[in-house]
mmCIF file of C-alpha atoms and ligand atoms in Angstrom:
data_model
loop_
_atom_site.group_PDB
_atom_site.id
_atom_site.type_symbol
_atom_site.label_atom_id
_atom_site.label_comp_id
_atom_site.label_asym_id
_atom_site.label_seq_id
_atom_site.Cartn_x
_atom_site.Cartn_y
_atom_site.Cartn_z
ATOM 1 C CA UNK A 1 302.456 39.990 141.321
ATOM 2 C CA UNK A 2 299.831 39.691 143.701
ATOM 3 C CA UNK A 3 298.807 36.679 145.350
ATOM 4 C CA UNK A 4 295.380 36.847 144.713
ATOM 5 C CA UNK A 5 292.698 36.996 142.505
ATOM 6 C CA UNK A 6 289.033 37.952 143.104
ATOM 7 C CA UNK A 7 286.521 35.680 141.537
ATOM 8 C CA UNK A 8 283.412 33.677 141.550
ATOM 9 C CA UNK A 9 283.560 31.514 145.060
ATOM 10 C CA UNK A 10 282.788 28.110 145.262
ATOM 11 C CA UNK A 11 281.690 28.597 149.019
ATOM 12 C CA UNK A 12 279.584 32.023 148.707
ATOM 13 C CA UNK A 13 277.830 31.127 145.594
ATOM 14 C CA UNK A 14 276.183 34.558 144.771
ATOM 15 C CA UNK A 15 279.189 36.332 145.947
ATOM 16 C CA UNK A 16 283.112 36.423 144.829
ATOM 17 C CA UNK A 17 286.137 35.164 146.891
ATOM 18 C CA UNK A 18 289.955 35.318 147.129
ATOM 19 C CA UNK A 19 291.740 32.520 145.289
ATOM 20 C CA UNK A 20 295.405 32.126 145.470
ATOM 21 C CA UNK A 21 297.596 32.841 142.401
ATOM 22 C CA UNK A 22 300.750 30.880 143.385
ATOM 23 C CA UNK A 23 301.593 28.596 145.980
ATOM 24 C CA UNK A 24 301.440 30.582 149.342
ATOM 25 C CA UNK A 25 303.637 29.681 151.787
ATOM 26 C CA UNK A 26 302.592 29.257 155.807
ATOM 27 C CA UNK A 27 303.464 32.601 157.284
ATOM 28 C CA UNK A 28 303.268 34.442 154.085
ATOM 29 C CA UNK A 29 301.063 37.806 154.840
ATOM 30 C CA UNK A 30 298.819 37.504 152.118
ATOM 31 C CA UNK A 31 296.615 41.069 151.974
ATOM 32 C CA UNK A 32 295.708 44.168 154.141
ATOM 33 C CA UNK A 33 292.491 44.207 156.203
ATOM 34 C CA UNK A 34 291.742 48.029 155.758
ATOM 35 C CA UNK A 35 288.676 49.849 156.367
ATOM 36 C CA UNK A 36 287.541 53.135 158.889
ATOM 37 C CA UNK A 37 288.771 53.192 162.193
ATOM 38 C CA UNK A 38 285.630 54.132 164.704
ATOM 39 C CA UNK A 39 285.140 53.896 168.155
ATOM 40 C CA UNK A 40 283.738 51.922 170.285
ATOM 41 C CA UNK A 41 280.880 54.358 170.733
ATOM 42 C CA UNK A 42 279.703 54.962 167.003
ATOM 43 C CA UNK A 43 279.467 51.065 166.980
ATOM 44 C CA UNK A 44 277.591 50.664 169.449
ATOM 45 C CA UNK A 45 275.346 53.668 168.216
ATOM 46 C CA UNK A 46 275.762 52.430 164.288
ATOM 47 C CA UNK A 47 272.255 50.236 163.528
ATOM 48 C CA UNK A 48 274.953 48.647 160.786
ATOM 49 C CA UNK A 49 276.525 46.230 163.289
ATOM 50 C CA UNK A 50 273.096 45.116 164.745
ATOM 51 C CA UNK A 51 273.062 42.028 162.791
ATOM 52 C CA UNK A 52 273.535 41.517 159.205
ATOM 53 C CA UNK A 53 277.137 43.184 158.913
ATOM 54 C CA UNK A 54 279.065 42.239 162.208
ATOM 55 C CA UNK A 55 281.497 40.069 159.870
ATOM 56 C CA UNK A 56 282.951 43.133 158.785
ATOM 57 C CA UNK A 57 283.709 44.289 162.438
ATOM 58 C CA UNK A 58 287.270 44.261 163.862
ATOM 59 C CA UNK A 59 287.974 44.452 168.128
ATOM 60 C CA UNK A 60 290.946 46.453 167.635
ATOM 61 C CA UNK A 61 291.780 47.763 171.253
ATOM 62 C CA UNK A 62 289.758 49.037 174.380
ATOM 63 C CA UNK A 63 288.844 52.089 172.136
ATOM 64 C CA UNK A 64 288.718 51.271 168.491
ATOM 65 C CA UNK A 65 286.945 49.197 165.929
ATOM 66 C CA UNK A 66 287.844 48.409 162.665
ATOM 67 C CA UNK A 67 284.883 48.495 160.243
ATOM 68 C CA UNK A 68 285.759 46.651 157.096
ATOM 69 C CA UNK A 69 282.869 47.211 154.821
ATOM 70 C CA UNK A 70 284.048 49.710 152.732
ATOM 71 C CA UNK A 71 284.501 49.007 148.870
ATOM 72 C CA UNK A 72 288.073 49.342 149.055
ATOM 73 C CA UNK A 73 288.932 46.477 151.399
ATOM 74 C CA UNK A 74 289.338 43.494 149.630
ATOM 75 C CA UNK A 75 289.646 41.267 151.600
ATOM 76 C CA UNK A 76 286.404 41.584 153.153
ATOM 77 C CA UNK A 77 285.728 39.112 150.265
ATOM 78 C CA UNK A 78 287.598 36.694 151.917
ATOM 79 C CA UNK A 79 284.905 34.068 153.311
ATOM 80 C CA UNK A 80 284.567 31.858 156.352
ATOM 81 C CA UNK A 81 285.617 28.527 156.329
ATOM 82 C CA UNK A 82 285.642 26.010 159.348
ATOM 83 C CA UNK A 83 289.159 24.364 157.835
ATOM 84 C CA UNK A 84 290.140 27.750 157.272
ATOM 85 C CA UNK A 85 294.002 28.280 155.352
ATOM 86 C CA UNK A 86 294.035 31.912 156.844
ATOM 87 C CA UNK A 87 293.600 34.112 160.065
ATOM 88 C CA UNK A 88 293.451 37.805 160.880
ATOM 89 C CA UNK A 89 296.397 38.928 162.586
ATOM 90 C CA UNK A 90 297.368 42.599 163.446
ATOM 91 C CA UNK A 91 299.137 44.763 165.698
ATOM 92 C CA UNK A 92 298.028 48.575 166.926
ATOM 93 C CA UNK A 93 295.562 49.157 164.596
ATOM 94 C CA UNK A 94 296.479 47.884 161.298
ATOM 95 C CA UNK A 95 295.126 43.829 160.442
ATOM 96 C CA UNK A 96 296.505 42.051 157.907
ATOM 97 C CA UNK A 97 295.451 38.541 156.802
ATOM 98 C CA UNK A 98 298.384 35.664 156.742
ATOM 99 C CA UNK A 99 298.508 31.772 155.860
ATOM 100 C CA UNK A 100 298.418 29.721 158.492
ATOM 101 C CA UNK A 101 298.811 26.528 156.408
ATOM 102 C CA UNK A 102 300.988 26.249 152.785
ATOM 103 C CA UNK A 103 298.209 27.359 149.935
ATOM 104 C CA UNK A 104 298.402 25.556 146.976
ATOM 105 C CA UNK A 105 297.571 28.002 143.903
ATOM 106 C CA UNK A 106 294.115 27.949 142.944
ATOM 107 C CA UNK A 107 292.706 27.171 146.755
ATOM 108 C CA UNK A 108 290.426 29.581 147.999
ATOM 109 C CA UNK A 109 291.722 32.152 150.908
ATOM 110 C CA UNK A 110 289.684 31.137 153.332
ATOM 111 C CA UNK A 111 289.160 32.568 157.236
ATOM 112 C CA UNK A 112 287.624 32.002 160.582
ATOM 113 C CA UNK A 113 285.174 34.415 160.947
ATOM 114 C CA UNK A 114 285.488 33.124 165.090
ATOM 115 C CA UNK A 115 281.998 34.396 166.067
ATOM 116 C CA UNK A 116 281.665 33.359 169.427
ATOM 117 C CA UNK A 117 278.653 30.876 170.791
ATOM 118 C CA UNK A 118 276.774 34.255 172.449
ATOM 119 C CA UNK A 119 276.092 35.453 169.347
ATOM 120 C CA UNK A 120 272.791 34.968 167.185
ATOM 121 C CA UNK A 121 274.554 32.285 165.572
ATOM 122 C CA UNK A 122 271.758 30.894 163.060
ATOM 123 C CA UNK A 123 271.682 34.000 161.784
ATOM 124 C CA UNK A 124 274.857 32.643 159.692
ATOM 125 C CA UNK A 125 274.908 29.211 158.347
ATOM 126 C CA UNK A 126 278.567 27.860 156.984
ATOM 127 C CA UNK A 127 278.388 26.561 153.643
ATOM 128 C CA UNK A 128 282.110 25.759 153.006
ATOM 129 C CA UNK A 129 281.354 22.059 152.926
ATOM 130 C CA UNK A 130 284.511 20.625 155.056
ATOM 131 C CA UNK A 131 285.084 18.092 156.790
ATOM 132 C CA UNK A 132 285.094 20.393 159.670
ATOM 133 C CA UNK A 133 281.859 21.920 159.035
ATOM 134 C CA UNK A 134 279.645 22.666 162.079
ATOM 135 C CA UNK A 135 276.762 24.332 159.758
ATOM 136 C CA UNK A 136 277.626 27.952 161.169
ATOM 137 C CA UNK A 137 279.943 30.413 161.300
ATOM 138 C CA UNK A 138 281.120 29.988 164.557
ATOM 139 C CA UNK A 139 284.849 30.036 166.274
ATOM 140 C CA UNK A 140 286.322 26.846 166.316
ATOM 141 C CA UNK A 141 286.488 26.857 170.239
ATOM 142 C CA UNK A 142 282.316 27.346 170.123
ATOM 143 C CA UNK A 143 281.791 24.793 167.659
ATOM 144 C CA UNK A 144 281.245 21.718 170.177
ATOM 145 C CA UNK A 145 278.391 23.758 171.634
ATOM 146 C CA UNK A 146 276.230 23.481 168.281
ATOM 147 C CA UNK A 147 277.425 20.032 166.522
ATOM 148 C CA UNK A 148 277.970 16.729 168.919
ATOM 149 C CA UNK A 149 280.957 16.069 165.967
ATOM 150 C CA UNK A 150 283.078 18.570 167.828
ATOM 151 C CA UNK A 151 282.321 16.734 171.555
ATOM 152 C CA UNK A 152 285.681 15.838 171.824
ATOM 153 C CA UNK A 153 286.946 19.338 171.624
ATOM 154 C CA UNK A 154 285.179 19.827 174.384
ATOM 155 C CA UNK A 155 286.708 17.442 176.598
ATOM 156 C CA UNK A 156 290.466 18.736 175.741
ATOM 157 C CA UNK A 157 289.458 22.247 176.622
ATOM 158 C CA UNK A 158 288.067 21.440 180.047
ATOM 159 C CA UNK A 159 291.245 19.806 180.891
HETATM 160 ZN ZN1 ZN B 1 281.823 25.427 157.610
#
């Protein structure tokens, strides 16, 4: 059985999202991040990555890119959250996605997007309503940069 079902999220309103079927333990490698491996050149030469898709884009080594957005990943449905349950994980050039906290069924599968501050961030407002929320989609070591909340990080990173 899998461990996930797609269906209506309660973060990405007009979209879908993953939601656990069964309690997920922490560790547990949940689904495949799969999509066309390209190079470093075609993204840089693809208009796609410009700006509205770069969520789907994967650093996979000094050559290669991952590019997710293709119908048959699904778990390029999985969306950001800033308390995230989930992260990306890989080695060579397969990614997989894996709990990084015990997933009680019927949670969301949720992931760190981790743009970093550079980026156009506004471009990408967070609505996944945490506690953690910084009102983008932005890595959590960025986060202090755009919400005073997350000041504190700040100080135990530039120790
Ligand atoms: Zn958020």
């Amino acid at each position: 059985m899998k461990l996930y079902k797609i269906t209506k999220s309660n973060i990405d309103k007009k979209g879908r999202g993953l939601y656990a079927t069964q309690n997920i333990k922490e560790g547990t490698r949940i689904i495949d991040y799969i999509g066309k491996i390209i190079t470093k050149k075609q993204t840089e030469e693809s208009q796609k990555f410009d700006n509205a898709k770069p969520i789907y884009l994967f650093n996979l080594n000094k050559k290669y890119d991952m590019d997710g957005d293709v119908s048959w990943n699904t778990a390029r449905l999985i969306n950001h959250s800033c308390s995230n349950n989930c992260d990306y994980n890989g080695t060579g050039l397969k990614l997989w996605v894996i709990a990084i906290k015990d997933i009680k069924k019927g949670e969301e599968i949720t992931a760190d997007y981790g743009f970093g501050y550079d980026e156009d961030y506004k471009q990408f407002p967070c609505k996944c309503r945490s506690k953690n929320c910084c009102g983008y989609i932005v890595r959590a070591e960025s986060r202090w940069r755009i919400n005073k909340k997350f000041s504190i990080n700040r100080q135990q990173l530039s120790k």
